[in-house]
Amino acid sequence: DETSLIWITSNGERSLKLAAISKIIPGQRTAVFQRYLRPEKDYLSFSLIYNNGKRSLDLICKDKVEAEVWIAGLKALISSGQGGRSKIDGWSDGGLYLGDGRDLTSNSASDSSVSTTRDISSDISVRFNPNTSSMSLRPENSFHPERTHIASDSTNMQIKGSGSDFLRVSVSSAPSTSSHGSAPDDYDALGDVYIWGEVICDSVVNAVADKDANYWSSRDDVLLPRPLESNVVLDVHHVACGVKHAALVTRQGEIFTWGEESGGRLGHGVGKDVIQPHLVESLAVTSVGFVACGEFHTCAVTMAGELYTWGDGTHNAGLLGHGTDVSHWIPKRISGPLEGLQVATVTCGPWHTALITSTGQLFTFGDGTFGVLGHGDRENVPYPREVESLSGLRTIAVACGVWHTAAI
């Protein structure tokens, strides 16, 4: 009936009412994921937050297609099931239930956090049938996934399935907290953005006779942090700043940009400044997990591990990574050298870009002045190229300066 997520364990049937889910959080951001972090699977991971933010169902999909299908399908079911209401309001008091009727969220001694976790640390199968017109979440009794061996005190469980349409599922009854130590109830609060410094504003600027007048939107010096103004409610988990523009990603996987338009770096397809965060509509059909801003371009990584870039490509530096000097006013996916690879993170300097794949490979592209790309020369590279001197090592973080790059 598309009202519950159902799966089978060795101890019986489990189900989670979709009405109880308050958020879908992409990536590995819950307390469970932070304790058992697998960064190479971040782009395949997401968490369902339920019971007023006190609990999470943490999932890892087997590939990018499956991740996109599950996230999109669950979003659609949850949204339609709530009659269009916001994902941050109260919702109903659904919960996670055992097959025999016991409520897994019970506070009784027999259903404590630790004992419950041990009880459900067993094989789970969840099937999605891509041949049906709607999403069907149902148990598959005939499927027997390979058993995963876990320590008895584990609060996390990974299941490997041999079928092509099965999830590896991580289940926890422990309260979800962020990696920064937030309280469990913080998941019910919005991720607000505060800004300060030179900020674009909607003041009217008259040119009159002054040839040097600013024909763009005006700027204000904001001396103290203040909430970012927006026409829509935003629940933000990531924000990035360029020189004169900025971008944010919501917990729902949407990407918004704003600031001074130049060469298409805002990704809206029009040459207008944007005062407040505006949805990048061409990426609304996918789930974005990360964004980075250079001076003239913007990059976004989807939950499927795909890299999109857009902006001013006319600087003869290969800034956008598409192999040409053509500007792109809406996001375009980079293929070529990245085909078959999943991008985990990306960072931008003013004139070059660096990215890390899920397997720890480091790629760079753009202007090669001063050897900033790490390829042993000063040549520009218009497409992602692996830093061969670090091949065989696992890169876990990278940062771009103006004319230098650093990696861990």
Short mmCIF file of C-alpha atoms in Angstrom, two decimals, residues 21-314:
data_model
loop_
_atom_site.label_atom_id
_atom_site.label_comp_id
_atom_site.label_asym_id
_atom_site.label_seq_id
_atom_site.Cartn_x
_atom_site.Cartn_y
_atom_site.Cartn_z
CA ILE A 21 10.07 9.75 8.44
CA SER A 22 10.81 13.43 8.95
CA LYS A 23 13.90 13.69 6.75
CA ILE A 24 15.95 11.95 4.11
CA ILE A 25 19.59 12.92 4.65
CA PRO A 26 22.05 12.10 1.85
CA GLY A 27 25.54 10.93 2.69
CA GLN A 28 26.94 9.59 5.96
CA ARG A 29 25.98 12.25 8.48
CA THR A 30 24.25 10.43 11.32
CA ALA A 31 25.95 9.26 14.51
CA VAL A 32 26.01 5.67 13.26
CA PHE A 33 27.66 6.58 9.99
CA GLN A 34 30.14 8.81 11.80
CA ARG A 35 31.12 5.92 14.06
CA TYR A 36 31.44 3.49 11.17
CA LEU A 37 32.49 5.94 8.49
CA ARG A 38 33.01 4.59 4.98
CA PRO A 39 33.84 7.67 2.91
CA GLU A 40 34.19 5.66 -0.28
CA LYS A 41 30.47 4.82 0.04
CA ASP A 42 29.31 8.33 0.96
CA TYR A 43 27.74 8.93 -2.45
CA LEU A 44 25.79 5.68 -2.11
CA SER A 45 24.54 6.36 1.42
CA PHE A 46 21.51 8.03 2.92
CA SER A 47 19.63 8.04 6.20
CA LEU A 48 15.94 8.06 7.04
CA ILE A 49 15.34 10.13 10.18
CA TYR A 50 12.20 9.17 12.09
CA ASN A 51 10.46 9.39 15.46
CA ASN A 52 10.97 13.13 15.75
CA GLY A 53 14.63 12.91 14.88
CA LYS A 54 15.51 10.46 17.64
CA ARG A 55 16.30 7.49 15.42
CA SER A 56 17.72 6.74 12.01
CA LEU A 57 17.64 3.98 9.43
CA ASP A 58 21.01 4.21 7.69
CA LEU A 59 21.29 2.76 4.20
CA ILE A 60 24.06 2.03 1.71
CA CYS A 61 23.08 1.20 -1.86
CA LYS A 62 25.13 -1.02 -4.13
CA ASP A 63 25.48 1.47 -6.99
CA LYS A 64 24.64 5.01 -8.05
CA VAL A 65 21.55 4.04 -10.04
CA GLU A 66 20.04 2.25 -7.07
CA ALA A 67 20.80 5.22 -4.78
CA GLU A 68 19.08 7.65 -7.12
CA VAL A 69 16.05 5.38 -7.53
CA TRP A 70 15.59 4.85 -3.80
CA ILE A 71 16.07 8.47 -2.83
CA ALA A 72 13.77 9.75 -5.58
CA GLY A 73 11.17 7.06 -4.89
CA LEU A 74 11.13 7.58 -1.15
CA LYS A 75 10.95 11.35 -1.58
CA ALA A 76 7.95 10.96 -3.87
CA LEU A 77 6.17 8.53 -1.56
CA ILE A 78 6.84 10.57 1.56
CA SER A 79 5.82 13.83 -0.09
CA SER A 80 2.60 12.43 -1.55
CA GLY A 81 1.78 10.64 1.68
CA GLN A 82 1.92 13.89 3.60
CA GLY A 83 -0.30 15.81 1.25
CA GLY A 84 2.45 18.22 0.26
CA ARG A 85 3.28 19.23 3.83
CA SER A 86 6.80 20.26 4.71
CA LYS A 87 9.27 17.54 5.70
CA ILE A 88 10.05 19.44 8.88
CA ASP A 89 6.63 19.64 10.47
CA GLY A 90 5.32 17.27 13.10
CA TRP A 91 3.90 14.46 10.96
CA SER A 92 2.29 11.50 12.64
CA ASP A 93 3.81 9.43 15.40
CA GLY A 94 4.66 6.37 13.33
CA GLY A 95 7.54 4.15 14.30
CA LEU A 96 9.63 1.11 13.56
CA TYR A 97 7.78 -2.08 14.40
CA LEU A 98 8.55 -5.76 14.85
CA GLY A 99 6.55 -8.47 13.13
CA ASP A 100 4.95 -9.55 16.41
CA GLY A 101 3.60 -6.06 17.10
CA ARG A 102 6.30 -4.87 19.50
CA ASP A 103 7.30 -1.26 19.01
CA LEU A 104 11.02 -0.99 18.45
CA THR A 105 10.96 2.51 19.89
CA SER A 106 9.72 1.30 23.26
CA ASN A 107 11.55 2.53 26.35
CA SER A 108 11.00 -0.68 28.29
CA ALA A 109 13.97 -2.57 29.65
CA SER A 110 13.43 -5.45 27.27
CA ASP A 111 13.59 -3.11 24.31
CA SER A 112 16.55 -1.00 25.31
CA SER A 113 18.76 0.59 22.70
CA VAL A 114 21.53 -1.99 22.98
CA SER A 115 19.36 -5.09 23.13
CA THR A 116 17.21 -3.91 20.25
CA THR A 117 20.25 -3.25 18.14
CA ARG A 118 21.56 -6.74 18.75
CA ASP A 119 18.18 -8.18 17.97
CA ILE A 120 17.92 -6.58 14.56
CA SER A 121 21.57 -7.10 13.59
CA SER A 122 20.74 -9.85 11.12
CA ASP A 123 20.09 -10.40 7.44
CA ILE A 124 17.78 -7.91 5.76
CA SER A 125 16.44 -7.77 2.25
CA VAL A 126 14.57 -4.93 0.65
CA ARG A 127 13.41 -5.14 -2.93
CA PHE A 128 12.47 -2.48 -5.46
CA ASN A 129 10.79 -3.64 -8.65
CA PRO A 130 11.87 -1.28 -11.47
CA ASN A 131 9.34 -2.79 -13.85
CA THR A 132 6.35 -1.40 -12.01
CA SER A 133 4.99 2.09 -12.52
CA SER A 134 5.30 2.98 -8.84
CA MET A 135 7.75 2.15 -6.13
CA SER A 136 7.03 -1.15 -4.37
CA LEU A 137 8.77 -1.75 -1.06
CA ARG A 138 8.18 -5.33 -0.07
CA PRO A 139 9.90 -8.30 1.59
CA GLU A 140 11.44 -10.96 -0.61
CA ASN A 141 11.07 -14.17 1.33
CA SER A 142 12.96 -16.31 -1.14
CA PHE A 143 16.09 -14.21 -0.99
CA HIS A 144 18.84 -15.27 1.40
CA PRO A 145 21.65 -12.73 1.42
CA GLU A 146 25.12 -13.63 2.56
CA ARG A 147 25.40 -13.31 6.33
CA THR A 148 27.55 -10.52 7.65
CA HIS A 149 29.48 -11.27 10.83
CA ILE A 150 29.35 -8.51 13.41
CA ALA A 151 30.65 -8.14 16.94
CA SER A 152 27.96 -8.71 19.57
CA ASP A 153 28.13 -5.12 20.79
CA SER A 154 27.84 -3.60 17.33
CA THR A 155 25.28 -0.84 16.78
CA ASN A 156 25.61 -1.01 13.03
CA MET A 157 24.92 -3.71 10.48
CA GLN A 158 25.96 -4.14 6.85
CA ILE A 159 24.25 -6.70 4.63
CA LYS A 160 25.64 -7.87 1.32
CA GLY A 161 23.09 -8.97 -1.24
CA SER A 162 23.82 -10.98 -4.33
CA GLY A 163 20.76 -9.79 -6.23
CA SER A 164 21.15 -6.85 -8.59
CA ASP A 165 18.23 -4.95 -7.09
CA PHE A 166 19.01 -5.25 -3.38
CA LEU A 167 20.23 -2.74 -0.85
CA ARG A 168 22.96 -3.19 1.72
CA VAL A 169 21.25 -1.92 4.82
CA SER A 170 22.66 -0.43 8.00
CA VAL A 171 20.17 -0.33 10.86
CA SER A 172 20.52 1.37 14.22
CA SER A 173 18.24 2.21 17.08
CA ALA A 174 20.78 4.61 18.56
CA PRO A 175 19.86 8.30 18.54
CA SER A 176 21.16 10.13 15.50
CA THR A 177 23.55 13.00 16.06
CA SER A 178 25.69 14.98 13.70
CA SER A 179 29.46 14.69 13.54
CA HIS A 180 29.65 17.97 15.45
CA GLY A 181 27.97 16.60 18.54
CA SER A 182 24.52 18.10 18.06
CA ALA A 183 21.68 16.79 20.15
CA PRO A 184 19.31 14.28 18.52
CA ASP A 185 16.53 16.84 18.36
CA ASP A 186 18.71 19.07 16.19
CA TYR A 187 17.51 17.05 13.21
CA ASP A 188 14.14 18.70 13.69
CA ALA A 189 15.69 22.15 13.38
CA LEU A 190 16.47 23.86 10.10
CA GLY A 191 20.04 24.24 8.94
CA ASP A 192 20.15 28.04 8.77
CA VAL A 193 22.82 30.01 6.89
CA TYR A 194 24.38 33.20 8.25
CA ILE A 195 26.35 35.60 6.06
CA TRP A 196 28.54 38.65 6.58
CA GLY A 197 31.07 40.78 4.72
CA GLU A 198 30.38 42.31 1.31
CA VAL A 199 26.92 41.02 0.48
CA ILE A 200 24.82 41.49 -2.65
CA CYS A 201 21.55 43.29 -2.01
CA ASP A 202 18.49 44.45 -3.93
CA SER A 203 19.06 48.20 -3.64
CA VAL A 204 18.35 50.12 -6.82
CA VAL A 205 21.42 51.70 -8.37
CA ASN A 206 20.86 54.60 -10.76
CA ALA A 207 23.45 55.06 -13.48
CA VAL A 208 22.54 58.70 -14.37
CA ALA A 209 25.56 60.43 -15.88
CA ASP A 210 28.25 58.58 -13.99
CA LYS A 211 30.00 56.36 -16.51
CA ASP A 212 31.53 54.36 -13.70
CA ALA A 213 28.21 53.64 -12.01
CA ASN A 214 27.52 50.04 -11.03
CA TYR A 215 24.92 48.60 -13.37
CA TRP A 216 24.82 45.37 -11.34
CA SER A 217 23.04 44.88 -8.05
CA SER A 218 24.51 46.91 -5.23
CA ARG A 219 26.61 45.64 -2.34
CA ASP A 220 26.38 46.19 1.39
CA ASP A 221 29.03 45.67 4.04
CA VAL A 222 27.49 43.39 6.65
CA LEU A 223 29.62 43.72 9.77
CA LEU A 224 28.01 40.97 11.85
CA PRO A 225 26.60 37.56 10.87
CA ARG A 226 22.96 37.77 9.84
CA PRO A 227 20.51 35.16 8.57
CA LEU A 228 20.50 34.64 4.83
CA GLU A 229 17.32 36.03 3.31
CA SER A 230 15.37 33.59 1.16
CA ASN A 231 11.94 33.37 -0.41
CA VAL A 232 11.76 29.67 0.43
CA VAL A 233 12.44 27.67 3.58
CA LEU A 234 15.88 26.08 3.31
CA ASP A 235 17.25 23.21 5.39
CA VAL A 236 20.95 23.54 4.53
CA HIS A 237 23.72 21.03 5.13
CA HIS A 238 26.47 22.49 2.92
CA VAL A 239 27.41 25.96 1.66
CA ALA A 240 30.26 27.21 -0.55
CA CYS A 241 31.47 30.68 -1.51
CA GLY A 242 33.15 31.99 -4.63
CA VAL A 243 34.54 35.50 -5.00
CA LYS A 244 31.20 37.06 -5.94
CA HIS A 245 28.73 34.21 -5.79
CA ALA A 246 27.71 31.41 -3.44
CA ALA A 247 25.91 28.08 -3.48
CA LEU A 248 24.23 25.81 -0.97
CA VAL A 249 22.90 22.27 -0.87
CA THR A 250 19.86 21.34 1.20
CA ARG A 251 19.41 18.13 3.13
CA GLN A 252 16.89 17.16 0.49
CA GLY A 253 19.61 17.23 -2.19
CA GLU A 254 18.60 20.48 -3.88
CA ILE A 255 21.17 23.07 -4.95
CA PHE A 256 20.64 26.83 -4.83
CA THR A 257 22.96 29.60 -6.06
CA TRP A 258 22.97 33.37 -5.79
CA GLY A 259 25.23 36.39 -6.25
CA GLU A 260 26.73 38.20 -9.22
CA GLU A 261 26.22 36.44 -12.52
CA SER A 262 29.23 36.22 -14.83
CA GLY A 263 29.69 33.70 -17.61
CA GLY A 264 27.00 31.35 -16.31
CA ARG A 265 28.49 30.50 -12.91
CA LEU A 266 25.08 30.64 -11.19
CA GLY A 267 23.73 27.91 -13.47
CA HIS A 268 20.33 29.48 -14.13
CA GLY A 269 20.82 29.98 -17.86
CA VAL A 270 20.29 33.75 -17.70
CA GLY A 271 22.66 36.70 -17.35
CA LYS A 272 21.09 38.23 -14.25
CA ASP A 273 22.35 38.75 -10.75
CA VAL A 274 20.39 36.78 -8.16
CA ILE A 275 19.82 38.45 -4.79
CA GLN A 276 18.53 35.44 -2.87
CA PRO A 277 19.18 31.68 -3.22
CA HIS A 278 17.55 30.37 -6.39
CA LEU A 279 17.07 26.71 -7.26
CA VAL A 280 19.30 25.36 -10.03
CA GLU A 281 16.38 23.82 -11.87
CA SER A 282 18.37 21.64 -14.27
CA LEU A 283 19.66 19.64 -11.28
CA ALA A 284 16.30 19.40 -9.55
CA VAL A 285 15.76 15.91 -10.96
CA THR A 286 18.86 14.53 -9.23
CA SER A 287 20.07 14.55 -5.65
CA VAL A 288 23.11 16.75 -5.02
CA GLY A 289 25.40 16.08 -2.08
CA PHE A 290 28.20 18.63 -2.40
CA VAL A 291 29.03 21.93 -4.12
CA ALA A 292 32.18 24.02 -4.60
CA CYS A 293 32.67 27.50 -6.05
CA GLY A 294 35.61 28.93 -7.95
CA GLU A 295 35.83 32.52 -9.11
CA PHE A 296 34.34 31.88 -12.55
CA HIS A 297 32.80 28.42 -12.22
CA THR A 298 30.81 26.13 -9.95
CA CYS A 299 30.99 22.37 -9.41
CA ALA A 300 28.47 19.96 -7.90
CA VAL A 301 28.70 16.29 -6.97
CA THR A 302 25.51 14.24 -7.01
CA MET A 303 24.67 11.42 -4.64
CA ALA A 304 25.36 9.12 -7.59
CA GLY A 305 28.96 10.32 -7.74
CA GLU A 306 28.60 12.36 -10.92
CA LEU A 307 30.41 15.69 -11.32
CA TYR A 308 28.65 18.66 -12.93
CA THR A 309 30.36 21.94 -13.76
CA TRP A 310 29.16 25.24 -15.19
CA GLY A 311 30.36 28.80 -15.66
CA ASP A 312 32.76 30.88 -17.73
CA GLY A 313 34.97 28.69 -19.89
CA THR A 314 36.45 31.40 -22.07
#
